[in-house]
Amino acid sequence: MFGRPSLVVRAAGDTVMPPAHGRRPADLPPRGGLVEIADSYTLIPEDRPERPVEAVKAFVPPR
């Protein structure tokens, strides 16, 4: 199992991947996170390109 912090970013309106497919991998690592991007569907970079960047910046601790 992967033992490092990880972040799962999924689209709230995704009709291809069920919500459980995001929740389960986010729950497995010791510090897993899940961010659901509102107003987005399967292709988050097309729908809301700024939101994944914001999610990663919030998840990664500052140096």
C-alpha positions as a Markdown table, in Angstrom:
| # | Residue | x | y | z |
|---|---|---|---|---|
| 1 | Met | 0.0 | 0.0 | 0.0 |
| 2 | Phe | 1.1 | 3.6 | -0.7 |
| 3 | Gly | 2.0 | 5.1 | 2.6 |
| 4 | Arg | 2.4 | 8.8 | 1.7 |
| 5 | Pro | -0.2 | 11.6 | 1.8 |
| 6 | Ser | -2.3 | 11.7 | -1.4 |
| 7 | Leu | -5.0 | 13.8 | -2.8 |
| 8 | Val | -7.9 | 12.7 | -5.0 |
| 9 | Val | -9.5 | 15.4 | -7.0 |
| 10 | Arg | -12.8 | 14.5 | -8.7 |
| 11 | Ala | -15.6 | 16.3 | -10.4 |
| 12 | Ala | -18.8 | 16.5 | -8.4 |
| 13 | Gly | -20.8 | 16.1 | -11.6 |
| 14 | Asp | -18.8 | 13.2 | -13.0 |
| 15 | Thr | -21.1 | 10.6 | -14.6 |
| 16 | Val | -18.3 | 8.2 | -15.6 |
| 17 | Met | -16.7 | 7.5 | -12.3 |
| 18 | Pro | -19.0 | 6.9 | -9.3 |
| 19 | Pro | -18.3 | 8.9 | -6.1 |
| 20 | Ala | -17.1 | 5.8 | -4.3 |
| 21 | His | -14.2 | 5.5 | -6.8 |
| 22 | Gly | -12.9 | 8.8 | -5.4 |
| 23 | Arg | -13.7 | 8.2 | -1.8 |
| 24 | Arg | -12.0 | 4.8 | -1.4 |
| 25 | Pro | -8.5 | 5.7 | -2.7 |
| 26 | Ala | -8.7 | 8.9 | -0.6 |
| 27 | Asp | -9.4 | 6.8 | 2.6 |
| 28 | Leu | -6.6 | 4.3 | 2.1 |
| 29 | Pro | -3.4 | 6.3 | 2.7 |
| 30 | Pro | -2.6 | 7.6 | 6.2 |
| 31 | Arg | -3.3 | 11.2 | 5.1 |
| 32 | Gly | -5.5 | 11.0 | 2.2 |
| 33 | Gly | -7.7 | 13.9 | 1.0 |
| 34 | Leu | -10.6 | 14.2 | -1.4 |
| 35 | Val | -11.7 | 17.3 | -3.1 |
| 36 | Glu | -14.8 | 17.4 | -5.2 |
| 37 | Ile | -14.8 | 20.2 | -7.8 |
| 38 | Ala | -18.3 | 21.7 | -8.2 |
| 39 | Asp | -19.5 | 22.9 | -11.6 |
| 40 | Ser | -17.3 | 20.3 | -13.3 |
| 41 | Tyr | -17.8 | 17.0 | -15.0 |
| 42 | Thr | -15.4 | 14.3 | -16.2 |
| 43 | Leu | -12.7 | 16.6 | -17.6 |
| 44 | Ile | -11.9 | 19.0 | -14.8 |
| 45 | Pro | -9.0 | 20.7 | -16.6 |
| 46 | Glu | -11.5 | 21.7 | -19.4 |
| 47 | Asp | -14.3 | 22.7 | -17.1 |
| 48 | Arg | -12.5 | 24.4 | -14.2 |
| 49 | Pro | -8.7 | 24.4 | -14.8 |
| 50 | Glu | -7.9 | 26.6 | -11.9 |
| 51 | Arg | -9.6 | 24.4 | -9.3 |
| 52 | Pro | -7.2 | 21.4 | -9.3 |
| 53 | Val | -4.3 | 23.8 | -8.9 |
| 54 | Glu | -6.0 | 25.4 | -5.9 |
| 55 | Ala | -6.7 | 22.0 | -4.4 |
| 56 | Val | -3.1 | 20.9 | -4.6 |
| 57 | Lys | -1.8 | 24.1 | -3.2 |
| 58 | Ala | -4.1 | 23.8 | -0.2 |
| 59 | Phe | -3.1 | 20.1 | 0.3 |
| 60 | Val | 0.7 | 20.5 | 0.1 |
| 61 | Pro | 2.3 | 22.0 | 3.2 |
| 62 | Pro | 4.3 | 25.2 | 2.6 |
| 63 | Arg | 8.1 | 24.8 | 2.7 |
